[in-house]
């Protein structure tokens, strides 16, 4: 089902740009732009292609910053030395801009560099994952669970066929084993369950409305007591 709305048309423009470039994977700024259009909050960010632009953009976004290499050939950027956190000034941005590119070239000599991604570093929070997939057999589906390294370690996730209602999104959140921790068990910090549910609904609508999207993933989604923010997003086209 395709719902004609302005946000869908804006997503389609981004998709057209990806397809025209011969890629199936969106760059970090493209992925975040798509989920932003669906109402998901993200920290300020920019993709730059020169060190001069990196310095200029870093002043606009403000410090501290996270700097990541942007390359289709590096699925796990930290594994190739392509992630630097807590950058406090333009000198550190300039130094690590070159270091990220050099590290990628050392680890993946044939890798194509798409640019360098800069993002405002935000306070640590409970890390969640929200994903969407268009399955060949079942159609659009959505997934929720603990994010970051915990998603691979514990595999504590729940699934539903998309699109989901608010009640179904809340069932997904309640359905994981770690739910008591998310809801303040024994003094643990409660997270904003309502905003997490809205995020699940938004991702389910994105994969339902945009049939060319094969996968979308927010990991990590930082969950605070009164808000959530998607720190990283990944979109793969069919």
JSON list of N, CA and C in Angstrom, two decimals, residues 69-77 80 100-115:
[
{"chain": "A", "resi": 69, "resn": "UNK", "atom": "N", "xyz": [33.59, 7.34, 9.46]},
{"chain": "A", "resi": 69, "resn": "UNK", "atom": "CA", "xyz": [33.82, 7.19, 8.03]},
{"chain": "A", "resi": 69, "resn": "UNK", "atom": "C", "xyz": [32.51, 6.76, 7.37]},
{"chain": "A", "resi": 70, "resn": "UNK", "atom": "N", "xyz": [32.27, 7.25, 6.16]},
{"chain": "A", "resi": 70, "resn": "UNK", "atom": "CA", "xyz": [31.08, 6.84, 5.40]},
{"chain": "A", "resi": 70, "resn": "UNK", "atom": "C", "xyz": [31.55, 6.08, 4.17]},
{"chain": "A", "resi": 71, "resn": "UNK", "atom": "N", "xyz": [31.29, 4.78, 4.17]},
{"chain": "A", "resi": 71, "resn": "UNK", "atom": "CA", "xyz": [31.70, 3.94, 3.05]},
{"chain": "A", "resi": 71, "resn": "UNK", "atom": "C", "xyz": [30.79, 2.73, 2.96]},
{"chain": "A", "resi": 72, "resn": "UNK", "atom": "N", "xyz": [30.36, 2.42, 1.76]},
{"chain": "A", "resi": 72, "resn": "UNK", "atom": "CA", "xyz": [29.54, 1.23, 1.54]},
{"chain": "A", "resi": 72, "resn": "UNK", "atom": "C", "xyz": [30.34, -0.05, 1.78]},
{"chain": "A", "resi": 73, "resn": "UNK", "atom": "N", "xyz": [31.65, 0.07, 1.81]},
{"chain": "A", "resi": 73, "resn": "UNK", "atom": "CA", "xyz": [32.52, -1.09, 1.94]},
{"chain": "A", "resi": 73, "resn": "UNK", "atom": "C", "xyz": [32.93, -1.36, 3.39]},
{"chain": "A", "resi": 74, "resn": "UNK", "atom": "N", "xyz": [32.37, -0.60, 4.33]},
{"chain": "A", "resi": 74, "resn": "UNK", "atom": "CA", "xyz": [32.68, -0.80, 5.75]},
{"chain": "A", "resi": 74, "resn": "UNK", "atom": "C", "xyz": [31.38, -0.91, 6.52]},
{"chain": "A", "resi": 75, "resn": "UNK", "atom": "N", "xyz": [30.87, -2.14, 6.67]},
{"chain": "A", "resi": 75, "resn": "UNK", "atom": "CA", "xyz": [29.61, -2.35, 7.38]},
{"chain": "A", "resi": 75, "resn": "UNK", "atom": "C", "xyz": [29.75, -1.98, 8.86]},
{"chain": "A", "resi": 76, "resn": "UNK", "atom": "N", "xyz": [30.86, -2.40, 9.48]},
{"chain": "A", "resi": 76, "resn": "UNK", "atom": "CA", "xyz": [31.10, -2.09, 10.88]},
{"chain": "A", "resi": 76, "resn": "UNK", "atom": "C", "xyz": [32.25, -1.09, 10.96]},
{"chain": "A", "resi": 77, "resn": "UNK", "atom": "N", "xyz": [31.91, 0.16, 11.05]},
{"chain": "A", "resi": 77, "resn": "UNK", "atom": "CA", "xyz": [32.91, 1.23, 10.94]},
{"chain": "A", "resi": 77, "resn": "UNK", "atom": "C", "xyz": [33.93, 1.21, 12.06]},
{"chain": "A", "resi": 80, "resn": "UNK", "atom": "N", "xyz": [37.08, -0.97, 11.45]},
{"chain": "A", "resi": 80, "resn": "UNK", "atom": "CA", "xyz": [38.13, -0.50, 10.54]},
{"chain": "A", "resi": 80, "resn": "UNK", "atom": "C", "xyz": [38.75, 0.80, 11.05]},
{"chain": "A", "resi": 100, "resn": "UNK", "atom": "N", "xyz": [40.46, 8.81, 9.97]},
{"chain": "A", "resi": 100, "resn": "UNK", "atom": "CA", "xyz": [39.37, 7.88, 9.61]},
{"chain": "A", "resi": 100, "resn": "UNK", "atom": "C", "xyz": [39.56, 7.35, 8.19]},
{"chain": "A", "resi": 101, "resn": "UNK", "atom": "N", "xyz": [39.94, 8.24, 7.28]},
{"chain": "A", "resi": 101, "resn": "UNK", "atom": "CA", "xyz": [40.15, 7.81, 5.89]},
{"chain": "A", "resi": 101, "resn": "UNK", "atom": "C", "xyz": [41.36, 6.90, 5.79]},
{"chain": "A", "resi": 102, "resn": "UNK", "atom": "N", "xyz": [42.44, 7.26, 6.48]},
{"chain": "A", "resi": 102, "resn": "UNK", "atom": "CA", "xyz": [43.65, 6.43, 6.44]},
{"chain": "A", "resi": 102, "resn": "UNK", "atom": "C", "xyz": [43.39, 5.04, 7.01]},
{"chain": "A", "resi": 103, "resn": "UNK", "atom": "N", "xyz": [42.66, 4.96, 8.11]},
{"chain": "A", "resi": 103, "resn": "UNK", "atom": "CA", "xyz": [42.37, 3.65, 8.72]},
{"chain": "A", "resi": 103, "resn": "UNK", "atom": "C", "xyz": [41.54, 2.78, 7.80]},
{"chain": "A", "resi": 104, "resn": "UNK", "atom": "N", "xyz": [40.57, 3.40, 7.12]},
{"chain": "A", "resi": 104, "resn": "UNK", "atom": "CA", "xyz": [39.75, 2.61, 6.18]},
{"chain": "A", "resi": 104, "resn": "UNK", "atom": "C", "xyz": [40.62, 2.06, 5.05]},
{"chain": "A", "resi": 105, "resn": "UNK", "atom": "N", "xyz": [41.49, 2.90, 4.52]},
{"chain": "A", "resi": 105, "resn": "UNK", "atom": "CA", "xyz": [42.34, 2.47, 3.40]},
{"chain": "A", "resi": 105, "resn": "UNK", "atom": "C", "xyz": [43.31, 1.36, 3.82]},
{"chain": "A", "resi": 106, "resn": "UNK", "atom": "N", "xyz": [43.77, 1.42, 5.07]},
{"chain": "A", "resi": 106, "resn": "UNK", "atom": "CA", "xyz": [44.67, 0.38, 5.57]},
{"chain": "A", "resi": 106, "resn": "UNK", "atom": "C", "xyz": [43.93, -0.96, 5.71]},
{"chain": "A", "resi": 107, "resn": "UNK", "atom": "N", "xyz": [42.71, -0.90, 6.21]},
{"chain": "A", "resi": 107, "resn": "UNK", "atom": "CA", "xyz": [41.95, -2.14, 6.49]},
{"chain": "A", "resi": 107, "resn": "UNK", "atom": "C", "xyz": [41.19, -2.67, 5.29]},
{"chain": "A", "resi": 108, "resn": "UNK", "atom": "N", "xyz": [40.74, -1.75, 4.43]},
{"chain": "A", "resi": 108, "resn": "UNK", "atom": "CA", "xyz": [39.99, -2.15, 3.23]},
{"chain": "A", "resi": 108, "resn": "UNK", "atom": "C", "xyz": [40.55, -1.34, 2.06]},
{"chain": "A", "resi": 109, "resn": "UNK", "atom": "N", "xyz": [41.67, -1.78, 1.49]},
{"chain": "A", "resi": 109, "resn": "UNK", "atom": "CA", "xyz": [42.38, -0.97, 0.50]},
{"chain": "A", "resi": 109, "resn": "UNK", "atom": "C", "xyz": [41.54, -0.53, -0.69]},
{"chain": "A", "resi": 110, "resn": "UNK", "atom": "N", "xyz": [40.58, -1.35, -1.10]},
{"chain": "A", "resi": 110, "resn": "UNK", "atom": "CA", "xyz": [39.77, -1.00, -2.28]},
{"chain": "A", "resi": 110, "resn": "UNK", "atom": "C", "xyz": [38.49, -0.27, -1.93]},
{"chain": "A", "resi": 111, "resn": "UNK", "atom": "N", "xyz": [38.33, 0.09, -0.68]},
{"chain": "A", "resi": 111, "resn": "UNK", "atom": "CA", "xyz": [37.08, 0.72, -0.25]},
{"chain": "A", "resi": 111, "resn": "UNK", "atom": "C", "xyz": [36.89, 2.09, -0.89]},
{"chain": "A", "resi": 112, "resn": "UNK", "atom": "N", "xyz": [35.64, 2.38, -1.21]},
{"chain": "A", "resi": 112, "resn": "UNK", "atom": "CA", "xyz": [35.31, 3.69, -1.74]},
{"chain": "A", "resi": 112, "resn": "UNK", "atom": "C", "xyz": [34.84, 4.58, -0.58]},
{"chain": "A", "resi": 113, "resn": "UNK", "atom": "N", "xyz": [35.44, 5.75, -0.46]},
{"chain": "A", "resi": 113, "resn": "UNK", "atom": "CA", "xyz": [35.09, 6.68, 0.60]},
{"chain": "A", "resi": 113, "resn": "UNK", "atom": "C", "xyz": [33.98, 7.60, 0.10]},
{"chain": "A", "resi": 114, "resn": "UNK", "atom": "N", "xyz": [32.82, 7.55, 0.80]},
{"chain": "A", "resi": 114, "resn": "UNK", "atom": "CA", "xyz": [31.68, 8.38, 0.41]},
{"chain": "A", "resi": 114, "resn": "UNK", "atom": "C", "xyz": [31.71, 9.74, 1.10]},
{"chain": "A", "resi": 115, "resn": "UNK", "atom": "N", "xyz": [32.54, 9.85, 2.12]},
{"chain": "A", "resi": 115, "resn": "UNK", "atom": "CA", "xyz": [32.65, 11.09, 2.87]},
{"chain": "A", "resi": 115, "resn": "UNK", "atom": "C", "xyz": [32.90, 10.79, 4.33]}
]
